[in-house]
Amino acid sequence: MSRARLAAMASTLAIVAALSGCGVSTPKSDMPPLPASASAAVTYERDIHSFAQPQVARVKHVDLDLVADFATRTLSGTATLDVTGEPGATQVILDARNLDIRSVADAGGKALTFTLGDEDPIRGQALSVTLPAFEAGTIQKIVVTYSTRPDAAALQWLTPAQTAGGRQPFLFSQGQAILTRTWVPTQDSPGIRQTWSATITVPEALKAVMSAEMLTPDGEAAGEGTHSYRFRMTNPVPPYLIALAVGDLAFAPVGDGVGVWTEPGRLEAARTEFSEMRQLVDAAETLYGPYRWGRYDLLILPPSFPFGGMENPRLTFATPTVIAGDKSLVSLVAHELAHSWSGNLVTNATWADIWLNEGTTTYFENRIMEAVYGRDRALMLQVLGWNDLQASLADMPALDTRLHVDLENRDPDEGLNDIPYEKGAAFLRTIERIVGRERFDAWLKGYFERNAFRPMTAAGFLVDIRANLVGPDDAALERQLQLDNWVYQPGLPSNAVAPVSTALTAVDTAANGFFVSKGPASAIPWARWSTQERQHFLAWRPEGAAAARDWLTPQQLADLETTLNLRAEGNAEVLFQWLQIAVAHRYQPAVPTLERFLTSQGRRKFVLPLFTSLWAEGDWGRPIATRIYAQTRPGYHPVTTGSVDDVVGVPGA
Ligand code: BES
Ligand code: ZN
């Protein structure tokens, strides 16, 4: 690409980004002055998963005033939106799905005309509101009065029995990717950042927390038997990062500006497990610049939380399965923390580029782990990820192994696999290896600064890296990096290098002894191994795994299960690996352990593959799957049931 064209693209990008509504601006000497009436210059990447037309009218701020009613399992109240529009525009389009909209009014209470469009199975409905013509530079407020439905996909309403304490109900939300529209009527696109505030009224016995600054830590008296909590997020964020949890919650500080929230019965375990959170934040800041969100807290949810973790700003949401008792799974916190830069500061403009969030974060996560726990541990994690990537590359349709994916007519969930995470991370490691760590780190830190509070596309990423790392004159480096190949072509480019961990090479030797040479399980140095070594051992598969069946005899399975004490395994990652082996062998003695695992947590990453494997085992596995799912389905989050239903079907339906 010519130097002139590169420069032109870079400056367009700078203008677009500078106008995209952030409170923080990064001065750049060569940036052209902004035109006085600049709004026309703002371009938005087309987001096929949103009905919004932000180039016509866009939401700048959301103010929620909602009551959580556990009896009806609804949130109801108002969303007051600050909207700006092109001069003359008379309509703003919001995203809504499965919402009961009562009315839409202006700030003075005067009704505004609105329509709800046809229901799209993935996107939901366009909520179009007609308002007086916009004048340049003005804001109009619209007040949407509404209720959520009991089956809102973002929300899970838990009975007391589904919590650790067993005495109070619980509610939490999960917005990513396009679920926020099932509880907040707004423009639900990652490219449309909004500041927000909220007042949440809950039963007196419960506390509300959100991914925002908590203005009333103790709540304020509200109506009969209730109290309210107020929150404020002054950084503009994409709506998928608006998050709420309500329950019997307690807090313990872990260090300066960091702490854990969870149910009182788990608080001490959580505080101990994550006692190194402050070191993680320090390491992250040392690597790539200041943490821009104030506090960093962790909320450990009840076991049905469908993800490992979710990077809600200021308050990462996480599964209780990360409390392993030995801090062995803290890389998950490093990951969600890293998103405070990669994802929450610089955000994928559309879900086709989720690799920009997840790949950059997986790279950054590993750098935090290296800084805090050393190179050996970081390398082990890299190898585990690389091996998952190889399995995915072998399994997936080639076109879906591109970093920039085509999600036309697809749920963004379909792009959620090892490719954005592990191919994305491998891409950044490749660049780091070629240009050297020092130069790479300087670029990545600058990338976060230059693009803070802005959406990013694959094309924009390439413009930034060419402008600020590669330079237009270094044709040799440009060729060596294969940037476009990495982003737009399937598979792995030829400059990808497999990570090597000497610890895991030793595990391979032990695995050969057991799996190939058929040695006894007592020869496995299990007790000396870390969680990562154990995971790696149990992830061993024969060559040509797709075709191979029953690589272990019933005697070997029994030997493993007994010698490694797998029935009592408490580490969810290790247990998951064992159960995958057990199911693939139709190993009946492990079924009670499997049933316990599927009953005790609802993390989709564990639950979906196990049900899928059971289903693949036909006559043996399907009745087991159906029986267990009939019991566990009512306790799973809609994110998990939505996926498992497609495999097992809805029991009794
Ligand atoms: N942001 C993701 C979770 C997510 C992605 C939810 C896309 C919905 C749509 C989060 O940061 C994540 O990657 N979680 C992982 C854990 C991580 C350590 C790889 C998970 O939940 O397993
Ligand atoms: Zn992530």
XYZ file of C-alpha atoms and ligand atoms in Angstrom, residues 174 176-177 307-311 332 335-336 339 354 358 416 421 603 605, ligand 1:
40
model
C -24.983 -11.373 31.083
C -22.344 -10.063 25.780
C -22.804 -10.400 22.935
C -19.164 -18.286 31.487
C -15.835 -18.610 33.174
C -15.628 -14.877 33.475
C -17.092 -11.711 32.037
C -15.123 -8.471 31.919
C -9.025 -16.309 34.374
C -7.830 -12.531 31.368
C -10.847 -10.541 32.512
C -10.073 -6.830 28.974
C -14.275 -10.431 18.373
C -10.435 -11.950 22.867
C -17.143 -17.864 19.939
C -8.795 -16.430 21.417
C -20.629 -23.103 32.785
C -17.666 -24.379 28.282
N -15.846 -11.892 27.156
C -15.651 -13.276 27.379
C -16.920 -14.038 27.533
C -17.886 -13.906 26.379
C -17.435 -13.783 25.075
C -19.235 -13.896 26.630
C -18.354 -13.620 24.048
C -20.147 -13.762 25.601
C -19.704 -13.617 24.301
C -14.751 -13.531 28.566
O -13.725 -12.602 28.696
C -14.073 -14.854 28.367
O -13.338 -14.988 27.430
N -14.312 -15.809 29.250
C -13.717 -17.134 29.196
C -12.606 -17.266 30.193
C -11.268 -16.893 29.691
C -10.225 -17.188 30.758
C -10.876 -17.543 28.399
C -14.773 -18.136 29.615
O -15.835 -17.732 30.050
O -14.516 -19.331 29.517
